[in-house]
CSV table of C-alpha atoms in Angstrom, one decimal:
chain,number,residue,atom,x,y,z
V,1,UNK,CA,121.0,-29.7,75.6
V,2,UNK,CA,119.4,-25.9,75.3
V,3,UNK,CA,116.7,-25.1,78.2
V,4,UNK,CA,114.1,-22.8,77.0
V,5,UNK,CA,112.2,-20.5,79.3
V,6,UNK,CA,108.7,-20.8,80.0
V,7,UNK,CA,107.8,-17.4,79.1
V,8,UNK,CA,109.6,-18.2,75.5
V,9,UNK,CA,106.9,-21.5,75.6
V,10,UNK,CA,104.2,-19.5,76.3
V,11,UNK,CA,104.8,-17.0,73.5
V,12,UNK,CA,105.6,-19.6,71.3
V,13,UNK,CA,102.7,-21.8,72.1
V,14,UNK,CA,100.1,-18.8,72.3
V,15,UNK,CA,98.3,-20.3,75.6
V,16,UNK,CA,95.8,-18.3,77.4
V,17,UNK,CA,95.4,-19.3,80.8
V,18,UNK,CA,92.3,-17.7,83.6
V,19,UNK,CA,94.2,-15.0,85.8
V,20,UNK,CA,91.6,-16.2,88.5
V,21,UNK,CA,92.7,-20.2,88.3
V,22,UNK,CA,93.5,-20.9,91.8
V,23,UNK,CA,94.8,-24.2,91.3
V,24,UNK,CA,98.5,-25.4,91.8
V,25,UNK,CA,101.1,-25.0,88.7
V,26,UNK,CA,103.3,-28.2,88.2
V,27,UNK,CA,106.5,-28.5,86.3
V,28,UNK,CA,107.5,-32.1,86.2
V,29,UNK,CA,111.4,-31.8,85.2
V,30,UNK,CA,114.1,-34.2,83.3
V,31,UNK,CA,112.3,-37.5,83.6
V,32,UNK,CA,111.5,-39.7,81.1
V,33,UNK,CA,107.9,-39.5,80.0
V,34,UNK,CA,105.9,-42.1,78.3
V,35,UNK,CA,103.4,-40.4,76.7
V,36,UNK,CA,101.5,-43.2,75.2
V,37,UNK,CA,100.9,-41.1,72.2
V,38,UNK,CA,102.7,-40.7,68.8
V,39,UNK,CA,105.4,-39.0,70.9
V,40,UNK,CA,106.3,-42.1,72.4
V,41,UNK,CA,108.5,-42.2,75.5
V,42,UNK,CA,110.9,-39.0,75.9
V,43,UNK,CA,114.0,-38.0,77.8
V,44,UNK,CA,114.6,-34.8,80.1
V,45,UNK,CA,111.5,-34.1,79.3
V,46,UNK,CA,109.5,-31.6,80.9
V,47,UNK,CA,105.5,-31.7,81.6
V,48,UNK,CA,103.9,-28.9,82.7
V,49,UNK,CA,100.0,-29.1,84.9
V,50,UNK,CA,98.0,-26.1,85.1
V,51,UNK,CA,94.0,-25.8,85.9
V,52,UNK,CA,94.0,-29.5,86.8
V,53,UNK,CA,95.1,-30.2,82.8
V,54,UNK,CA,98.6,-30.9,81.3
V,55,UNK,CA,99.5,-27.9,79.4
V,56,UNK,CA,102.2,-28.6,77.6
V,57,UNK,CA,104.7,-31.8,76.8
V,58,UNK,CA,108.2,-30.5,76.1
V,59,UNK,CA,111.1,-32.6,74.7
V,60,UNK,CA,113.8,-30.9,76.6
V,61,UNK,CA,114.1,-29.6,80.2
V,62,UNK,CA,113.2,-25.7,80.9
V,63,UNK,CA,113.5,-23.3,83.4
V,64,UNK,CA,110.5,-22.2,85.5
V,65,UNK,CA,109.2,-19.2,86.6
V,66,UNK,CA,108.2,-18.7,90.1
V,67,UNK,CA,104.3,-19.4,89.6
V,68,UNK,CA,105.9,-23.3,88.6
V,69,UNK,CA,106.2,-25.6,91.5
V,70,UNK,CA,109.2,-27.9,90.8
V,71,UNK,CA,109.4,-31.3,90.7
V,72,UNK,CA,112.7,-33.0,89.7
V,73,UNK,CA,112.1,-36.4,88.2
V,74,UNK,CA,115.9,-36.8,87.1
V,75,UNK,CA,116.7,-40.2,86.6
V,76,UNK,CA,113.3,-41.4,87.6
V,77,UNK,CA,110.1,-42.6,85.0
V,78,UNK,CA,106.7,-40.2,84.6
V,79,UNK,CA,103.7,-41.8,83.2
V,80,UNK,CA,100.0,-41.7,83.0
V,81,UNK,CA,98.1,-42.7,86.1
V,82,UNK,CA,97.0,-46.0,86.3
V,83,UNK,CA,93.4,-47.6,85.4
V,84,UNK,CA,91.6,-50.1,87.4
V,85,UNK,CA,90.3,-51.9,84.4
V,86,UNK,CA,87.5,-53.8,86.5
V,87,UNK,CA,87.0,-53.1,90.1
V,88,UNK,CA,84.1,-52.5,93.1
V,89,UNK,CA,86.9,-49.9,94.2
V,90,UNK,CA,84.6,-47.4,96.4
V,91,UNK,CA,82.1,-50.2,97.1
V,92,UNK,CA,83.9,-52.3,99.4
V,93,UNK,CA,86.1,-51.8,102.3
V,94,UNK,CA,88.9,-54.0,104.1
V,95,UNK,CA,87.6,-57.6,105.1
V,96,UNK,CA,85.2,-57.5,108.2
V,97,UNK,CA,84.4,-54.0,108.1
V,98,UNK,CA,81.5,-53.1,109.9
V,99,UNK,CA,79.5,-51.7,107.6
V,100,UNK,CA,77.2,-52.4,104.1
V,101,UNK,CA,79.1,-53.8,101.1
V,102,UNK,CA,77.6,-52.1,98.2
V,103,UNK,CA,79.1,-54.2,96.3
V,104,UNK,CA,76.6,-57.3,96.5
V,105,UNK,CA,73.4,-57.2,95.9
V,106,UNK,CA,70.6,-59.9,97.1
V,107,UNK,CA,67.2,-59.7,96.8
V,108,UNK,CA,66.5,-57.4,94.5
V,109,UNK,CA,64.1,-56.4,91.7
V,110,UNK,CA,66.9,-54.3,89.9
V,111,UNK,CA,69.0,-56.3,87.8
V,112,UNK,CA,70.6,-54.6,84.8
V,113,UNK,CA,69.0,-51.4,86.1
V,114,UNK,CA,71.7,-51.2,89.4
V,115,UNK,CA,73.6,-48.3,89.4
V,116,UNK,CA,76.7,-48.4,91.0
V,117,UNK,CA,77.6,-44.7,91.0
V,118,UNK,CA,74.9,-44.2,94.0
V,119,UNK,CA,76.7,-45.8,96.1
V,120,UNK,CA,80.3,-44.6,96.0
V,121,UNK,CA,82.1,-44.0,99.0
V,122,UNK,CA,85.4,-41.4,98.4
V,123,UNK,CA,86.4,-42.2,102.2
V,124,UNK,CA,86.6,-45.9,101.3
V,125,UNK,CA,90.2,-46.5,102.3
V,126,UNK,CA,90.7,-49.0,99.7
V,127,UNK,CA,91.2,-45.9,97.8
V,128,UNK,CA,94.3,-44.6,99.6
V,129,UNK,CA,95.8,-47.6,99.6
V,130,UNK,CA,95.3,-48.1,95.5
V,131,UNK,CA,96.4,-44.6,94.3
V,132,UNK,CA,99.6,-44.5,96.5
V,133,UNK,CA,100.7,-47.7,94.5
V,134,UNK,CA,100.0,-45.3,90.9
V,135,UNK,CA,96.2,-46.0,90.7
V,136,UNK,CA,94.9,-43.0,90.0
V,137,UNK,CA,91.3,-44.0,88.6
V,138,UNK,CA,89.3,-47.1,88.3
V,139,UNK,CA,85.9,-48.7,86.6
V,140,UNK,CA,83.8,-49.9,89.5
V,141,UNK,CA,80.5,-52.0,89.7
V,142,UNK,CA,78.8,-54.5,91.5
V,143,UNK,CA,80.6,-57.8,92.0
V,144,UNK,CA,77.6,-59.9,93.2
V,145,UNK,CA,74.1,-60.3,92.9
V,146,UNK,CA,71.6,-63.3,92.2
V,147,UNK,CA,71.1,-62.6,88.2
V,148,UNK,CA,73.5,-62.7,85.3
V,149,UNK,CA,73.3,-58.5,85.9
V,150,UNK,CA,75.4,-57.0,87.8
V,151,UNK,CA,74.3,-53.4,86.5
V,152,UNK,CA,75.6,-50.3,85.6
V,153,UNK,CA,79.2,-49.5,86.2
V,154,UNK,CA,81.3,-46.1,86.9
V,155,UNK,CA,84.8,-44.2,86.5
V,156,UNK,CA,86.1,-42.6,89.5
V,157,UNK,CA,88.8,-40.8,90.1
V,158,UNK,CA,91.0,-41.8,93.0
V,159,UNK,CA,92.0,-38.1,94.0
V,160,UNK,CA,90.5,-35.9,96.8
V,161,UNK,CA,86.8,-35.3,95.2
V,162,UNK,CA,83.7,-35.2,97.3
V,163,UNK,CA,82.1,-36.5,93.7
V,164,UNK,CA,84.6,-39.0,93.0
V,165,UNK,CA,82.3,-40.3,90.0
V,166,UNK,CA,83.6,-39.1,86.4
V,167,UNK,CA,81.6,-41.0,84.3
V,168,UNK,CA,78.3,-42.5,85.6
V,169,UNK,CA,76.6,-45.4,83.9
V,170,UNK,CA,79.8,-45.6,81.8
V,171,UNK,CA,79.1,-50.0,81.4
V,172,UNK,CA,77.0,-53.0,81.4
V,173,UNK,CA,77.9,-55.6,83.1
V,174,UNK,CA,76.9,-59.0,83.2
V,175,UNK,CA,78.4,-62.9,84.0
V,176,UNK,CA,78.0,-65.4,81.6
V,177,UNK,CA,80.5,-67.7,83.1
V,178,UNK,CA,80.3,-70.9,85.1
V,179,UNK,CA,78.5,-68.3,87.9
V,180,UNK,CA,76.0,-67.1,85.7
V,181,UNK,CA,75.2,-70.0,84.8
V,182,UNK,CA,74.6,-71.4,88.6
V,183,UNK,CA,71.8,-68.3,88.4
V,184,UNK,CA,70.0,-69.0,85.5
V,185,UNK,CA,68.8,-72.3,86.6
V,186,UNK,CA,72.2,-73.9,86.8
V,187,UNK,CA,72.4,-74.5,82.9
V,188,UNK,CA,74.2,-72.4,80.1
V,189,UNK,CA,71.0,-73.9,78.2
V,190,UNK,CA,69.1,-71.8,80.1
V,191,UNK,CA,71.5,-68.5,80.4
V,192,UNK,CA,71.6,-67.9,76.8
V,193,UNK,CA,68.2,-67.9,76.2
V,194,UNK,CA,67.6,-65.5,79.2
V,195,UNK,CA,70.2,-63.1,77.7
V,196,UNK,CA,69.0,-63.5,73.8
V,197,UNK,CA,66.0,-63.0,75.0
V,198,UNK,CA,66.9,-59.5,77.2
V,199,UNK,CA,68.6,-58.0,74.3
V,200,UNK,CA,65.8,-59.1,71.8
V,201,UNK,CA,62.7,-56.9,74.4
V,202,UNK,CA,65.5,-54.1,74.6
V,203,UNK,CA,65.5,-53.8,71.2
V,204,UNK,CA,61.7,-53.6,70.5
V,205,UNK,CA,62.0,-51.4,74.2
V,206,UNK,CA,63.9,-48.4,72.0
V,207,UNK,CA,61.0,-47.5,70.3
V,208,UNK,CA,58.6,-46.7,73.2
V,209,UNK,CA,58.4,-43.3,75.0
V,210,UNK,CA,58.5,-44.5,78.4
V,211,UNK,CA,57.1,-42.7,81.3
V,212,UNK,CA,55.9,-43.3,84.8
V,213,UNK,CA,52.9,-44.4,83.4
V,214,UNK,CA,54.2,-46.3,80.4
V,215,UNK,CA,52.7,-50.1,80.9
V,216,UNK,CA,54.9,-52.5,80.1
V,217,UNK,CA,54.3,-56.8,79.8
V,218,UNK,CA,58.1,-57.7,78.9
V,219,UNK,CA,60.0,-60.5,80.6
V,220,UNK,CA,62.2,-57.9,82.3
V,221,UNK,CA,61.3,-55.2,84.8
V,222,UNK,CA,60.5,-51.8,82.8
V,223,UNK,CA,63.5,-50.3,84.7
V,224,UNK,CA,65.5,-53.4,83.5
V,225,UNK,CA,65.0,-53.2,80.2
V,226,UNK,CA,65.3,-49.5,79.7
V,227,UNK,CA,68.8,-49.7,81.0
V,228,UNK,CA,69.4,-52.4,78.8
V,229,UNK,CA,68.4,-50.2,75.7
V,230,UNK,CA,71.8,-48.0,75.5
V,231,UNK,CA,74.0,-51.5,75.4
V,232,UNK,CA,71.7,-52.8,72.1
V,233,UNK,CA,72.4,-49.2,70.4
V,234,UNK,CA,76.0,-49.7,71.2
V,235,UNK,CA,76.1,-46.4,73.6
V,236,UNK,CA,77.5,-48.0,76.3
V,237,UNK,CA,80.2,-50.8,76.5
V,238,UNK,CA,79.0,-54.4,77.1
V,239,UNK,CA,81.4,-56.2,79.8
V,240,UNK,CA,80.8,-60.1,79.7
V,241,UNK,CA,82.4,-62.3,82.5
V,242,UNK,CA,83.2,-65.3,80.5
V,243,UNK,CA,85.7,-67.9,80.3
V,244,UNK,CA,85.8,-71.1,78.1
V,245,UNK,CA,86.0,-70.6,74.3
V,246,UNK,CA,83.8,-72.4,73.5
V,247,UNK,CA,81.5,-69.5,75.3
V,248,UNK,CA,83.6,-67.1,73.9
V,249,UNK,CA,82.8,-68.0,70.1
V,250,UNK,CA,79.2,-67.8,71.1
V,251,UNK,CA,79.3,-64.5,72.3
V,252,UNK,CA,81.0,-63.6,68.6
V,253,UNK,CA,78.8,-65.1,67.0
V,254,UNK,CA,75.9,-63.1,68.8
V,255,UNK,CA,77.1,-60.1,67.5
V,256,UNK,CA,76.5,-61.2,64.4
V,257,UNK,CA,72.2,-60.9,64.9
V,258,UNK,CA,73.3,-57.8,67.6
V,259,UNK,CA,75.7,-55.6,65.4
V,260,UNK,CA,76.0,-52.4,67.8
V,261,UNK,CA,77.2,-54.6,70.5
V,262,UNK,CA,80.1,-53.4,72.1
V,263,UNK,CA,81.7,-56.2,74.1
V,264,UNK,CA,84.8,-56.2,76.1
V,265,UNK,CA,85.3,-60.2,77.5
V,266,UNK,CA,85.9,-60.2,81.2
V,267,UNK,CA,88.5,-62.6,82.8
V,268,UNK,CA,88.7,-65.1,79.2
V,269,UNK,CA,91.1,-67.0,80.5
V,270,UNK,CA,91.0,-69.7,77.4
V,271,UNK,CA,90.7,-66.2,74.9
V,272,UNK,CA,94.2,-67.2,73.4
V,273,UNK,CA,92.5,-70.1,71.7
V,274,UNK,CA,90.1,-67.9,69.7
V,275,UNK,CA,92.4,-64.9,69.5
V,276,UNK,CA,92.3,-63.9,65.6
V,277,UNK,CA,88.3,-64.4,65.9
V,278,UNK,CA,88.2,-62.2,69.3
V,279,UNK,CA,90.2,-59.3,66.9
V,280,UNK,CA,88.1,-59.9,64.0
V,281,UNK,CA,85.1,-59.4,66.4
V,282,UNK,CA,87.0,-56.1,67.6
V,283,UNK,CA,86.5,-57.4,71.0
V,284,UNK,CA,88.6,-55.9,73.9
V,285,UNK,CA,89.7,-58.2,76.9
V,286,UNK,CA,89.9,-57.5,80.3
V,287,UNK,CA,92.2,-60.4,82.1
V,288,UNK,CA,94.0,-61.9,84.7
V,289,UNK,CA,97.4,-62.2,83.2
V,290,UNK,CA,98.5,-64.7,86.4
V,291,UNK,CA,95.6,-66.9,85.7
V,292,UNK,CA,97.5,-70.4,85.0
V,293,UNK,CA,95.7,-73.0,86.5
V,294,UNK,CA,92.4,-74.8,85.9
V,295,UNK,CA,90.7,-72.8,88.8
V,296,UNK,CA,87.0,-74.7,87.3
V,297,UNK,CA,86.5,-76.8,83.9
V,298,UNK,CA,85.9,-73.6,82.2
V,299,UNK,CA,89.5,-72.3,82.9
V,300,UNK,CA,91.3,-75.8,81.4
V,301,UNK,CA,93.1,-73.5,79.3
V,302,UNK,CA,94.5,-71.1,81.4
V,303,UNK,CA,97.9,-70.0,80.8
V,304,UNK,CA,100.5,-67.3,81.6
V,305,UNK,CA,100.9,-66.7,77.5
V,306,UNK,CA,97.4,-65.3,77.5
V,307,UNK,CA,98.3,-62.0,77.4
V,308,UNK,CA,100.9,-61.9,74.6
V,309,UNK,CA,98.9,-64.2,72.9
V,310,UNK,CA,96.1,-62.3,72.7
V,311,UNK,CA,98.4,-59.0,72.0
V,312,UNK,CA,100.4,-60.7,68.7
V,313,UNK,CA,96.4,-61.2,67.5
V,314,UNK,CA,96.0,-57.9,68.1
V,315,UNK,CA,93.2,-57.8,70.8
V,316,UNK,CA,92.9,-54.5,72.6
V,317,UNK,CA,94.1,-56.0,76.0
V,318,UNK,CA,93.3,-54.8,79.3
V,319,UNK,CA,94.8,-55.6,82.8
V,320,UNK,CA,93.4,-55.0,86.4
V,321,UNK,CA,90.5,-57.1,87.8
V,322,UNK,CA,90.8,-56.7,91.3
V,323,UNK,CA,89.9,-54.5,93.9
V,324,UNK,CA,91.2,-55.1,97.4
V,325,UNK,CA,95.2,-55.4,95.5
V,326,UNK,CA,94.0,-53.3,92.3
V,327,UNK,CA,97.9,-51.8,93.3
V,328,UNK,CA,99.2,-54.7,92.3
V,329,UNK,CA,98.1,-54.6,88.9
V,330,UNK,CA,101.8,-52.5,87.8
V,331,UNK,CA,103.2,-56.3,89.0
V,332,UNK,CA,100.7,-58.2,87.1
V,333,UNK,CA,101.7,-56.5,83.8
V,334,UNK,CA,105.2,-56.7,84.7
V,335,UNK,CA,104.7,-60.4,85.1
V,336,UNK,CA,103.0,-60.6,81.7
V,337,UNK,CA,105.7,-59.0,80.0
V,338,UNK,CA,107.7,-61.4,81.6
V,339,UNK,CA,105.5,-64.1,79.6
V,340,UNK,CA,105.6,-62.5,76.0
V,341,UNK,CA,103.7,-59.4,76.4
V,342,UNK,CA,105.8,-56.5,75.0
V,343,UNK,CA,106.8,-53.9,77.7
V,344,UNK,CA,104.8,-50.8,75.9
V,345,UNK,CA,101.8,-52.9,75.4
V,346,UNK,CA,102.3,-54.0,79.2
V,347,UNK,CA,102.7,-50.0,80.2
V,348,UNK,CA,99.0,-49.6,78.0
V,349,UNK,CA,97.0,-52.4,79.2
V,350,UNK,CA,97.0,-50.4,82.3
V,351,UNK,CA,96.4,-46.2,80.6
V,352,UNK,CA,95.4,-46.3,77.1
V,353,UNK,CA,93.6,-50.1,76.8
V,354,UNK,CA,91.0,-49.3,79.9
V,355,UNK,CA,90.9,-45.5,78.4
V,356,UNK,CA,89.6,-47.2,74.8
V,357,UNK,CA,87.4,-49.8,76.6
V,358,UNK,CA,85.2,-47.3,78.7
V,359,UNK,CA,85.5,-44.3,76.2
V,360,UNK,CA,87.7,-41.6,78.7
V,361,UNK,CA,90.5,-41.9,76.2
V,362,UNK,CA,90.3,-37.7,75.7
V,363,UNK,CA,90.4,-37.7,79.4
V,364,UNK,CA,93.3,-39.4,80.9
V,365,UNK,CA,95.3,-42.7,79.9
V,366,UNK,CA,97.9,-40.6,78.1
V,367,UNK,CA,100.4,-37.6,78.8
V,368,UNK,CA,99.2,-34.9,76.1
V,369,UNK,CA,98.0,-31.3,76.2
V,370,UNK,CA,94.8,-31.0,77.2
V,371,UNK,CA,94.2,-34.4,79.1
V,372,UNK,CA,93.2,-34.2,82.6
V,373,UNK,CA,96.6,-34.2,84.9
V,374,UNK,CA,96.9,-37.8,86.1
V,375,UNK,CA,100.6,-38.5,86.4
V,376,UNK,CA,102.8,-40.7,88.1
V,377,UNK,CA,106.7,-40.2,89.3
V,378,UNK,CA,108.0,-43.7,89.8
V,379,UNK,CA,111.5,-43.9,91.0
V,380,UNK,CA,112.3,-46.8,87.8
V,381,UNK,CA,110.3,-49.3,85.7
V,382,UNK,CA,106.7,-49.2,86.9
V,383,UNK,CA,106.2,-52.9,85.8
V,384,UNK,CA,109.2,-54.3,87.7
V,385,UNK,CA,108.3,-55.0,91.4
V,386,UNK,CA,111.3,-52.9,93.3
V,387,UNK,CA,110.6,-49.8,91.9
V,388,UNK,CA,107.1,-47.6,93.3
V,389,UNK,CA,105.7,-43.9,92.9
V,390,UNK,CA,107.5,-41.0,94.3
V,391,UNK,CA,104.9,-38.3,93.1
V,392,UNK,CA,101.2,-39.2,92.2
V,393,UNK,CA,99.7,-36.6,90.9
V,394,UNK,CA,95.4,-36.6,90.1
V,395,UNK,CA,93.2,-33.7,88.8
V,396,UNK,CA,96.4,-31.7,89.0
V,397,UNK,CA,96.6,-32.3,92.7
V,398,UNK,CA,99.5,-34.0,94.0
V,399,UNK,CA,98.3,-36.2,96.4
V,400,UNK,CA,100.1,-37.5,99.9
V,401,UNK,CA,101.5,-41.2,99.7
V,402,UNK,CA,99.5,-41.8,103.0
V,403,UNK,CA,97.5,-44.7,103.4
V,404,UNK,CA,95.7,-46.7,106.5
V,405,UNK,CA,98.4,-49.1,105.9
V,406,UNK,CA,100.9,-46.6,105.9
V,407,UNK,CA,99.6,-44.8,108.9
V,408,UNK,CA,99.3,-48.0,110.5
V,409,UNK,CA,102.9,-48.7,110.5
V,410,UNK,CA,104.2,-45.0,111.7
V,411,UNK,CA,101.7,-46.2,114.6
V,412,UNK,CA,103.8,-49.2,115.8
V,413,UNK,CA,107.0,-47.3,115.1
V,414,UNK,CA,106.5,-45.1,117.5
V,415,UNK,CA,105.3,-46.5,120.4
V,416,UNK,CA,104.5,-44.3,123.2
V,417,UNK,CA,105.4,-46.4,126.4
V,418,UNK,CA,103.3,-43.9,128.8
V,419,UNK,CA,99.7,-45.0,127.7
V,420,UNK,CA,98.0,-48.2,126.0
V,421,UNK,CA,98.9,-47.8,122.4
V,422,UNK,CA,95.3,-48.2,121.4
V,423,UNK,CA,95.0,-44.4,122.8
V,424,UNK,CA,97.2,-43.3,120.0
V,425,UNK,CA,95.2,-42.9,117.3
V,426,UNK,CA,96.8,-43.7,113.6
């Protein structure tokens, strides 16, 4: 195969780069890149990184000029960067951490009007550990609270930002599982009516000009309500925790009285029994593709098939609710494909599915000119368990696959028999 140069590219191509861009130049060499774009998956390709951006997706390998740091990816796999589809990544910490967990909230008078991009954390260590396993962004919100709401959600990225937050208020989301129902009174009788209700005073909420000083007599807050107001124009995605089809078909069939919903289902472990209505609905899902077992009444259903199920429908499926082992997530698709789920819908119900759901799909999810630089070098098949990243790369940045866990075990391998190991610090 011919190699071209990169100065023949460039005059071919016509880019115009900053002469002042400090930022790193990356040529990712000979791998094979799934682009998870009409290009589809190409060998000895070569994908070049400038300004934090992929410049340019070439179908052959090229020589680089010195400004070009190398990265050989010869007989190894280069794709997108990973999506936590549904996470409190940034909120938490590891169990028994001594400190606040942002992501539960008690107490409080905000409900729908929690934002959970004032209180990210980019030291979290959670973070490490997730993007060293190809993570390299995530949606994250509240987890707990003692309403249906459990806010406003963000994107972050996982790479080394002080502002890790690239898309605040980017969600709604809210529980109207067997949970949300044990806070509305313990009755679904009761939740549905509460919710109806919300979006009904958010609707008559959009046309008032609300200021400090604005009265308002509704049966949510002021601040609640106004935040509810972008999900009943449709301007920001809807996530519902929800489980049992019969709940499923209600939501649906809510939609038809609330037309600019936009509703991605959350968990649905029994969503393979109302697939063809959740695709006529246009509905994505978020799931748990390892969810097999009748965990409560509401998951009777459950089954490993979910995931293909849903994906011969053609649902828009999404995988990755978890925070503490978000990294695991590469498995979980594995496992559905494993199951039925086809191996390039596995690879994008972790990059292009999340991308679509939270409306970053110019961004990142996909290996194209233009899109922000979050790739991964895995040294085989990302989805099959013995194979991990050799080169993450985020915002252009490669970033070190160092971890507290990591760290943690160079501590105990080197054991310094002089002094107490707890003197050595990781």
């Amino acid at each position: 195969m011919s190699k071209l140069t990169l100065t023949a590219i460039a005059t071919i191509t016509a880019l115009t780069f900053s002469a002042g861009a400090q930022a790193e130049k990356i040529a990712i060499i000979g791998g094979t890149v799934h682009t998870m774009t009409e290009q589809g998956a190409i060998e000895n390709a070569t994908v070049l990184i400038e300004d934090g951006k992929i410049s340019k997706v070439i179908s052959q390998e090229v020589s680089t000029d010195a400004s070009y740091r190398v990265i050989d990816a010869k007989g190894k796999v280069v794709t997108p960067g990973f999506i936590g589809a549904f996470t409190s990544l940034g909120l938490v910490e590891v169990s028994s951490w001594a400190g606040t967990n942002d992501a539960s909230v008690a107490k409080s008078k905000l409900h729908a009007a929690l934002d959970a991009s004032l209180a990210v954390n980019p030291d979290s260590t959670l973070i490490n550990i997730s993007r060293i396993e190809g993570i390299t962004s995530a949606a994250t919100s509240v987890g707990n609270t003692d309403s249906i709401y459990k806010g406003r959600g963000a994107v972050i990225t996982l790479g080394d930002d002080a502002d890790p937050v690239m898309k605040k208020r980017a969600f709604m989301s809210i529980d109207l599982s067997n949970s949300g129902a044990d806070v509305s009174g313990g009755s679904r009788a009761a939740l549905w009516v509460d919710f109806r209700n919300a979006l009904n005073e958010a609707i008559y909420a959009q046309s008032i000009n609300f200021t400090p000083q604005t009265e308002w007599h509704g049966t949510l807050s002021k601040a609640n309500v106004q935040a509810l107001i972008p999900v009943v124009k449709g301007e920001m995605p809807l996530l519902v925790q929800i489980h049992r089809a019969s709940d499923i078909r209600r939501i649906i069939k809510m939609t038809d009285n609330f037309k600019r919903l936009n509703v991605t289902l959350v968990g649905a472990s029994e969503a393979w029994r109302v697939a063809d209505e959740i695709a006529a609905a246009g509905m994505s899902v978020i799931l748990n593709p390892e969810s097999n077992l009748p965990y409560t009444f509401e998951q009777n259903g459950a089954t490993l098939a979910n995931a293909a199920r849903l994906n011969d429908a053609g649902v828009n499926i999404a995988i990755g609710m978890n925070t503490h082992n978000i990294r695991l997530a590469p498995q979980h698709a594995g496992n559905a494909v494993a199951n039925g789920l086809p191996w390039q819908a596995g690879l994008a119900s972790l990059t292009t599915a999340p991308a679509k759901i939270y409306g970053i799909d110019k961004q990142v999810g996909s290996i194209k000119a233009g899109m922000q630089a979050d790739v991964v070098i895995w040294s085989g098949d990302p989805l099959e368990v013995m194979h991990a990243p050799t080169n993450v790369i985020i915002n252009g940045e490669e970033v070190p696959l160092e971890s507290r866990q990591t760290k943690l075990r160079d501590r105990y391998l080197k054991i310094d028999n002089e002094k107490p190991q707890q003197y050595t610090r990781p």
